[in-house]
Amino acid sequence: MPTLANFTQFAGSYWDTGSIRNALDYQGAIAPHTGEPYDEALLLGISGGITFGYFTFHYQGYDPQVNLLTRNTFDPMGRICERLGIEVKLLRTASLERMRKNLINTLEAGQAPIAKPDMYLLDYNCLEADSATWGTMPLVVFGYEPGGDVLLSDRSSQPLTVAADDFDRAMSRVKKDRHGLTLLGEPDEDRLPEAIRAGLRDTVGLMLEKPPKGSARNFGVKALEHWQTALGGKGKGSWAKEYARGRACLAAHTSAYRFLTPAFGKSWRADRDSYADFLRQAADVLGEDQLREVAALYDAAGDAWQRLLDALLPADAALLGRARELIDRQTVTFLDKGGADLAAIANCRDELADLLRLAEADFPLGEADMATIRENLRDCVALVAAAETRAVLALQAACARMGAD
């Protein structure tokens, strides 16, 4: 099997920043301010940093979803490469056979290709695939044998193996990413200071200003206010109306929890701890000690986010607490063991599906119980909003002072 020799890069946590981090590390790229590989916190900050996004989806035939963003998702990979001066070579082809040749040639040349297969068709994700559900996410391929196996680096601390036929199908499914491979050049270390400044400005802009696209109430501080309104209201769009009890309630709370945690590549503190690490590195690179004070505020915001997780799926609430246990167990098993214990991961998935059916048939929490849970969650969102506002206003002021200098 064509394989990258001595590939040991499995530290990436989130698809975009993690795949770039692992590919650059394998290539031997070193950050000038640390003498170590570029880490994911630095790449997170450069990619556009953090934000908050609040989105709900109700599609016929599917459980409702509450999707929460914790980081800037406006082309983070493109921003990293452009800002760090990383040359990007994109290999695209309509032919599956050509993709196979491209992949083999790349591996034999000692390069670490980034691919974007459909995550629903990779068995280690244990996702329910159908004709209307797909999603491509970047990962690093470090071994490939047509008709045999593929070796992947994808969020887990362990190497992942899938059948080549399954990988080929996943690479062929979504038109916009079909058969595509991305090869990275080396970062230009002279661009690092300005890359950091640009990332700082992005975080301030997306938290406080109009987003590049979409409604302003779905992003940043306004989105946190919008979520509080939805939790406290009773009309259309409110949690009391849309997710009061039953299956919809469990689906809303579990989807929101997943999107805020390592179940979706985040940290347990909504990436605020990672962003604080970025700010401390930014202080070193730019010589701006004031950023260390801002970092402390983001550490505090991370603590507030962790308390919010406790309110979203309270450990002592029937059904909700059990769902949290299963999501966490499924996540930790994948992160620690990769595909070595797929049965345990699948068991968690199946029991969560059973809980949804149970919630539909006989929801154990009464209206008063859920009203109390929503009110407590709303209070936690308010605390998060206050912490986020303090942090981003301090960051805005720091950026203004740096600009004045």
Coordinates of C-alpha atoms in Angstrom, one line a residue:
M1 CA 0.0 0.0 0.0
P2 CA 1.4 3.5 -0.9
T3 CA 1.8 5.0 2.6
L4 CA 3.4 8.1 4.1
A5 CA 6.4 6.8 6.1
N6 CA 6.4 7.7 9.8
F7 CA 3.0 9.5 9.7
T8 CA 2.1 10.2 13.3
Q9 CA 0.0 13.4 13.1
F10 CA -3.3 12.8 14.9
A11 CA -3.5 16.0 17.1
G12 CA -6.1 17.9 14.9
S13 CA -9.5 18.2 16.6
Y14 CA -11.6 20.2 14.1
W15 CA -11.9 19.3 10.4
D16 CA -10.6 22.5 8.8
T17 CA -7.9 23.6 11.3
G18 CA -7.1 20.0 12.2
S19 CA -6.4 18.7 8.7
I20 CA -4.1 21.7 8.0
R21 CA -2.4 21.3 11.3
N22 CA -1.7 17.6 10.7
A23 CA -0.6 18.1 7.0
L24 CA 1.8 21.0 7.9
D25 CA 3.2 19.1 10.8
Y26 CA 4.0 16.0 8.6
Q27 CA 5.7 18.3 6.1
G28 CA 7.9 19.7 8.8
A29 CA 6.6 23.3 8.9
I30 CA 7.7 25.1 12.1
A31 CA 6.1 28.2 13.6
P32 CA 8.8 30.9 14.1
H33 CA 7.7 32.1 17.5
T34 CA 7.7 28.6 19.2
G35 CA 10.1 26.5 17.2
E36 CA 7.3 23.9 17.2
P37 CA 4.8 22.8 14.6
Y38 CA 1.9 25.2 13.9
D39 CA -0.7 24.3 16.5
E40 CA -4.5 24.3 16.0
A41 CA -5.1 27.2 18.4
L42 CA -2.9 29.4 16.2
L43 CA -4.6 28.2 13.0
L44 CA -8.1 28.8 14.6
G45 CA -7.2 32.4 15.3
I46 CA -5.8 33.0 11.8
S47 CA -8.8 31.3 10.2
G48 CA -11.2 33.9 11.4
G49 CA -11.3 33.0 15.1
I50 CA -14.5 32.5 17.0
T51 CA -18.0 33.7 17.0
F52 CA -21.5 32.4 18.0
G53 CA -24.1 31.3 15.5
Y54 CA -27.7 30.2 16.2
F55 CA -29.6 28.3 13.6
T56 CA -32.6 26.0 13.7
F57 CA -33.7 23.5 11.0
H58 CA -37.1 21.8 10.7
Y59 CA -37.3 19.5 7.7
Q60 CA -40.2 17.2 7.1
G61 CA -39.3 13.6 7.9
Y62 CA -36.4 14.6 10.1
D63 CA -35.9 15.5 13.7
P64 CA -35.5 19.3 14.3
Q65 CA -32.0 20.5 14.8
V66 CA -30.5 23.5 16.8
N67 CA -27.1 24.1 15.2
L68 CA -24.8 26.3 17.2
L69 CA -21.5 27.7 15.8
T70 CA -18.6 28.5 18.0
R71 CA -16.1 29.5 15.4
N72 CA -15.9 31.5 12.1
T73 CA -17.0 29.1 9.3
F74 CA -16.6 31.5 6.4
D75 CA -13.9 29.6 4.4
P76 CA -11.5 29.0 7.3
M77 CA -9.2 26.8 5.2
G78 CA -8.9 29.4 2.5
R79 CA -8.2 32.2 5.0
I80 CA -5.4 30.2 6.6
C81 CA -3.7 29.5 3.4
E82 CA -4.1 32.9 1.9
R83 CA -3.0 34.7 5.1
L84 CA 0.0 32.5 5.7
G85 CA 1.1 32.5 2.1
I86 CA 0.6 28.7 1.7
E87 CA 0.6 27.7 -1.9
V88 CA -2.4 25.4 -2.6
K89 CA -2.5 22.9 -5.3
L90 CA -5.9 21.5 -6.0
L91 CA -6.2 18.2 -7.9
R92 CA -9.7 17.9 -9.4
T93 CA -11.0 15.3 -11.8
A94 CA -14.3 13.9 -13.0
S95 CA -12.7 10.4 -13.1
L96 CA -12.5 8.1 -10.1
E97 CA -9.7 6.3 -11.7
R98 CA -7.7 9.5 -12.2
M99 CA -8.4 10.4 -8.5
R100 CA -6.9 7.1 -7.5
K101 CA -3.8 7.8 -9.6
N102 CA -3.5 11.3 -8.2
L103 CA -3.8 9.9 -4.6
I104 CA -1.2 7.2 -5.2
N105 CA 1.2 9.6 -6.9
T106 CA 0.9 12.1 -4.2
L107 CA 1.6 9.6 -1.4
E108 CA 4.5 8.1 -3.3
A109 CA 5.9 11.6 -3.6
G110 CA 5.8 11.9 0.2
Q111 CA 3.0 14.6 0.3
A112 CA 0.1 14.6 2.8
P113 CA -3.1 15.2 0.7
I114 CA -6.2 16.7 2.2
A115 CA -9.4 15.1 0.9
K116 CA -13.1 15.9 1.5
P117 CA -15.2 12.7 1.4
D118 CA -18.8 12.5 2.5
M119 CA -18.6 11.9 6.3
Y120 CA -21.9 9.9 6.2
L121 CA -20.3 7.1 4.2
L122 CA -17.3 6.6 6.5
D123 CA -18.3 3.8 8.9
Y124 CA -16.3 5.1 11.9
N125 CA -18.6 8.1 12.0
C126 CA -21.6 5.9 12.7
L127 CA -24.0 8.3 11.0
E128 CA -27.3 7.4 9.4
A129 CA -27.0 8.1 5.6
D130 CA -29.8 8.6 3.2
S131 CA -30.3 10.1 -0.3
A132 CA -31.0 13.6 1.2
T133 CA -28.2 13.7 3.8
W134 CA -24.5 14.3 3.2
G135 CA -21.6 16.5 4.3
T136 CA -18.0 16.7 3.2
M137 CA -15.4 17.4 5.8
P138 CA -11.6 17.7 5.2
L139 CA -9.2 15.0 6.5
V140 CA -5.7 13.8 5.7
V141 CA -5.1 10.6 3.7
F142 CA -1.8 8.9 4.5
G143 CA -2.3 5.5 2.9
Y144 CA -4.3 4.2 0.0
E145 CA -4.7 0.8 -1.8
P146 CA -7.4 0.6 -4.5
G147 CA -9.6 -2.3 -3.6
G148 CA -7.9 -2.6 -0.2
D149 CA -7.8 -0.1 2.7
V150 CA -7.4 3.6 3.2
L151 CA -5.5 5.2 6.2
L152 CA -6.9 8.4 7.5
S153 CA -6.1 11.1 10.0
D154 CA -9.5 12.6 11.1
R155 CA -10.0 14.1 14.6
S156 CA -9.3 10.9 16.5
S157 CA -6.0 10.5 18.3
Q158 CA -5.7 7.2 16.5
P159 CA -5.2 6.3 12.8
L160 CA -8.4 5.3 11.1
T161 CA -8.9 2.6 8.5
V162 CA -11.8 2.3 6.0
A163 CA -12.3 0.1 3.0
A164 CA -11.1 1.8 -0.2
D165 CA -14.4 1.1 -2.0
D166 CA -16.2 3.0 0.8
F167 CA -13.8 5.8 0.6
D168 CA -14.1 6.0 -3.2
R169 CA -17.9 6.2 -2.9
A170 CA -17.6 9.0 -0.2
M171 CA -15.2 10.9 -2.5
S172 CA -17.6 10.6 -5.4
R173 CA -20.9 11.5 -3.8
V174 CA -20.9 15.4 -3.4
K175 CA -20.4 17.2 -6.7
K176 CA -18.6 20.3 -5.5
D177 CA -15.9 18.3 -3.8
R178 CA -15.9 15.2 -6.0
H179 CA -12.5 13.5 -6.3
G180 CA -10.7 16.6 -5.1
L181 CA -7.3 16.5 -3.3
T182 CA -5.6 19.5 -1.8
L183 CA -1.8 19.7 -1.4
L184 CA -0.3 22.4 0.8
G185 CA 3.0 24.3 0.4
E186 CA 5.0 25.9 3.2
P187 CA 3.8 28.8 5.3
D188 CA 5.6 32.2 4.8
E189 CA 6.7 33.0 8.4
D190 CA 7.1 36.7 7.5
R191 CA 3.3 36.9 7.0
L192 CA 2.5 35.5 10.5
P193 CA 2.0 38.9 12.3
E194 CA -0.4 40.3 9.7
A195 CA -2.2 36.9 9.5
I196 CA -2.8 37.2 13.3
R197 CA -4.0 40.8 13.0
A198 CA -6.5 39.8 10.3
G199 CA -7.8 37.0 12.4
L200 CA -8.3 39.3 15.4
R201 CA -10.3 41.7 13.2
D202 CA -12.5 38.9 12.0
T203 CA -13.5 37.8 15.5
V204 CA -14.4 41.4 16.4
G205 CA -16.3 41.9 13.2
L206 CA -18.4 38.7 13.3
M207 CA -19.2 39.1 17.0
L208 CA -20.2 42.8 16.8
E209 CA -20.9 43.7 13.2
K210 CA -23.1 42.6 10.2
P211 CA -22.0 39.1 9.0
P212 CA -20.7 38.6 5.4
K213 CA -24.0 36.9 4.7
G214 CA -27.1 35.8 6.5
S215 CA -29.1 37.6 9.1
A216 CA -27.4 39.6 11.8
R217 CA -29.5 38.1 14.5
N218 CA -27.9 34.7 13.8
F219 CA -24.4 35.7 14.6
G220 CA -22.4 37.1 17.4
V221 CA -23.7 39.0 20.4
K222 CA -27.1 39.5 18.7
A223 CA -27.4 35.7 18.2
L224 CA -26.9 35.2 21.9
E225 CA -29.7 37.7 22.6
H226 CA -31.9 36.0 20.0
W227 CA -31.3 32.6 21.7
Q228 CA -32.4 34.1 25.1
T229 CA -35.5 35.5 23.5
A230 CA -36.3 32.0 22.0
L231 CA -35.8 30.4 25.3
G232 CA -38.0 32.9 27.2
G233 CA -40.8 33.4 24.7
K234 CA -43.9 31.4 23.9
G235 CA -44.7 32.2 20.2
K236 CA -43.4 30.9 16.9
G237 CA -39.7 30.0 17.1
S238 CA -39.6 29.8 20.8
W239 CA -38.4 26.7 22.6
A240 CA -41.6 26.5 24.6
K241 CA -43.6 26.2 21.3
E242 CA -41.2 24.2 19.1
Y243 CA -39.4 22.0 21.6
A244 CA -41.6 22.0 24.7
R245 CA -41.6 18.2 25.3
G246 CA -41.4 14.9 23.5
R247 CA -39.1 13.9 20.7
A248 CA -38.6 17.4 19.4
C249 CA -37.5 18.5 22.8
L250 CA -34.9 15.8 23.1
A251 CA -33.7 16.3 19.5
A252 CA -33.3 20.1 20.0
H253 CA -31.3 19.7 23.3
T254 CA -29.1 16.9 22.0
S255 CA -28.3 18.6 18.7
A256 CA -27.4 21.9 20.4
Y257 CA -25.2 19.9 22.8
R258 CA -23.4 18.1 20.0
F259 CA -22.6 21.2 18.1
L260 CA -21.0 22.8 21.2
T261 CA -18.8 19.9 22.2
P262 CA -16.1 17.6 21.0
A263 CA -18.9 15.6 19.4
F264 CA -18.5 18.2 16.6
G265 CA -14.8 18.8 16.9
K266 CA -15.1 21.6 19.5
S267 CA -13.5 21.9 22.9
W268 CA -15.5 21.4 26.1
R269 CA -15.5 25.2 26.5
A270 CA -16.9 26.1 23.1
D271 CA -13.4 26.7 21.7
R272 CA -12.9 29.7 24.0
D273 CA -10.0 28.0 25.7
S274 CA -8.4 27.4 22.3
Y275 CA -8.9 31.0 21.4
A276 CA -7.3 32.2 24.6
D277 CA -4.3 30.1 23.7
F278 CA -4.2 31.8 20.3
L279 CA -4.3 35.2 22.0
R280 CA -1.3 34.4 24.2
Q281 CA 0.6 33.3 21.1
A282 CA -0.5 36.5 19.4
A283 CA 0.8 38.5 22.3
D284 CA 4.2 36.9 21.8
V285 CA 4.3 37.4 18.1
L286 CA 3.0 41.0 18.1
G287 CA 4.6 42.1 21.4
E288 CA 1.2 43.1 22.7
D289 CA 0.9 42.1 26.3
Q290 CA -2.6 43.5 26.5
L291 CA -3.8 40.4 24.6
R292 CA -2.9 38.3 27.6
E293 CA -5.6 40.2 29.6
V294 CA -8.1 39.5 26.8
A295 CA -7.1 35.9 26.8
A296 CA -8.1 35.7 30.5
L297 CA -11.5 37.0 29.6
Y298 CA -11.9 34.3 27.0
D299 CA -10.9 31.7 29.6
A300 CA -13.7 33.0 31.8
A301 CA -16.1 32.9 28.8
G302 CA -15.1 29.2 28.3
D303 CA -16.1 28.5 31.9
A304 CA -19.5 30.1 31.3
W305 CA -19.9 27.9 28.2
Q306 CA -19.1 24.8 30.2
R307 CA -21.8 25.7 32.7
L308 CA -24.2 26.2 29.9
L309 CA -23.6 22.6 28.8
D310 CA -24.7 21.4 32.2
A311 CA -27.9 23.3 31.8
L312 CA -28.5 22.1 28.2
L313 CA -28.5 18.4 29.2
P314 CA -28.8 18.4 33.0
A315 CA -27.3 15.2 34.5
D316 CA -30.2 14.8 36.9
A317 CA -33.0 15.2 34.3
A318 CA -34.6 12.0 33.1
L319 CA -33.8 11.2 29.5
L320 CA -31.7 14.3 29.0
G321 CA -29.0 13.2 31.4
R322 CA -28.8 9.8 29.9
A323 CA -28.6 11.3 26.4
R324 CA -25.6 13.4 27.6
E325 CA -23.9 10.3 29.0
L326 CA -24.3 8.5 25.6
I327 CA -23.1 11.4 23.5
D328 CA -20.0 11.9 25.7
R329 CA -19.2 8.2 25.8
Q330 CA -19.5 7.9 22.0
T331 CA -17.3 11.0 21.5
V332 CA -14.6 10.0 24.0
T333 CA -14.5 6.5 22.6
F334 CA -13.9 7.8 19.1
L335 CA -11.3 10.4 20.2
D336 CA -9.3 7.9 22.3
K337 CA -9.7 4.7 20.3
G338 CA -10.7 5.7 16.8
G339 CA -12.2 2.7 15.0
A340 CA -10.9 0.1 17.4
D341 CA -14.3 0.0 19.3
L342 CA -16.9 0.7 16.6
A343 CA -19.3 -1.6 18.4
A344 CA -19.3 0.6 21.5
I345 CA -19.8 3.7 19.3
A346 CA -22.6 2.1 17.4
N347 CA -24.3 1.0 20.7
C348 CA -24.3 4.6 21.9
R349 CA -25.8 5.7 18.6
D350 CA -28.5 3.1 18.7
E351 CA -29.4 3.8 22.3
L352 CA -29.8 7.5 21.5
A353 CA -32.2 6.5 18.7
D354 CA -34.1 4.5 21.3
L355 CA -34.3 7.5 23.6
L356 CA -35.8 9.6 20.8
R357 CA -38.5 6.9 20.3
L358 CA -39.1 6.8 24.0
A359 CA -39.4 10.6 24.1
E360 CA -42.0 10.4 21.4
A361 CA -44.1 7.7 23.1
D362 CA -43.7 8.6 26.8
F363 CA -41.7 11.7 27.6
P364 CA -40.9 11.5 31.4
L365 CA -40.6 15.3 32.1
G366 CA -43.6 17.4 32.7
E367 CA -44.3 20.9 31.4
A368 CA -43.2 22.5 34.7
D369 CA -40.0 20.5 34.6
M370 CA -39.1 21.6 31.1
A371 CA -40.1 25.2 31.9
T372 CA -37.6 25.2 34.7
I373 CA -34.9 23.6 32.5
R374 CA -35.5 26.3 29.8
E375 CA -35.4 29.1 32.4
N376 CA -32.1 27.8 33.8
L377 CA -30.7 27.4 30.3
R378 CA -31.7 31.0 29.5
D379 CA -29.9 32.3 32.6
C380 CA -26.8 30.4 31.5
V381 CA -27.0 31.9 28.0
A382 CA -27.3 35.4 29.6
L383 CA -24.1 34.7 31.6
V384 CA -22.4 33.5 28.4
A385 CA -23.6 36.6 26.6
A386 CA -22.2 38.9 29.4
A387 CA -18.8 37.1 29.4
E388 CA -18.6 37.1 25.6
T389 CA -19.4 40.8 25.4
R390 CA -16.8 41.7 28.0
A391 CA -14.2 39.7 26.1
V392 CA -14.9 40.9 22.6
L393 CA -15.2 44.5 23.6
A394 CA -11.8 44.2 25.3
L395 CA -10.5 42.6 22.1
Q396 CA -11.9 45.4 20.0
A397 CA -10.2 48.0 22.2
A398 CA -6.9 46.1 22.0
C399 CA -7.2 46.0 18.2
A400 CA -7.9 49.7 18.1
R401 CA -4.8 50.4 20.2
M402 CA -2.7 48.2 18.0
G403 CA -4.0 50.0 15.0
A404 CA -3.2 53.4 16.5
D405 CA 0.3 52.3 17.2

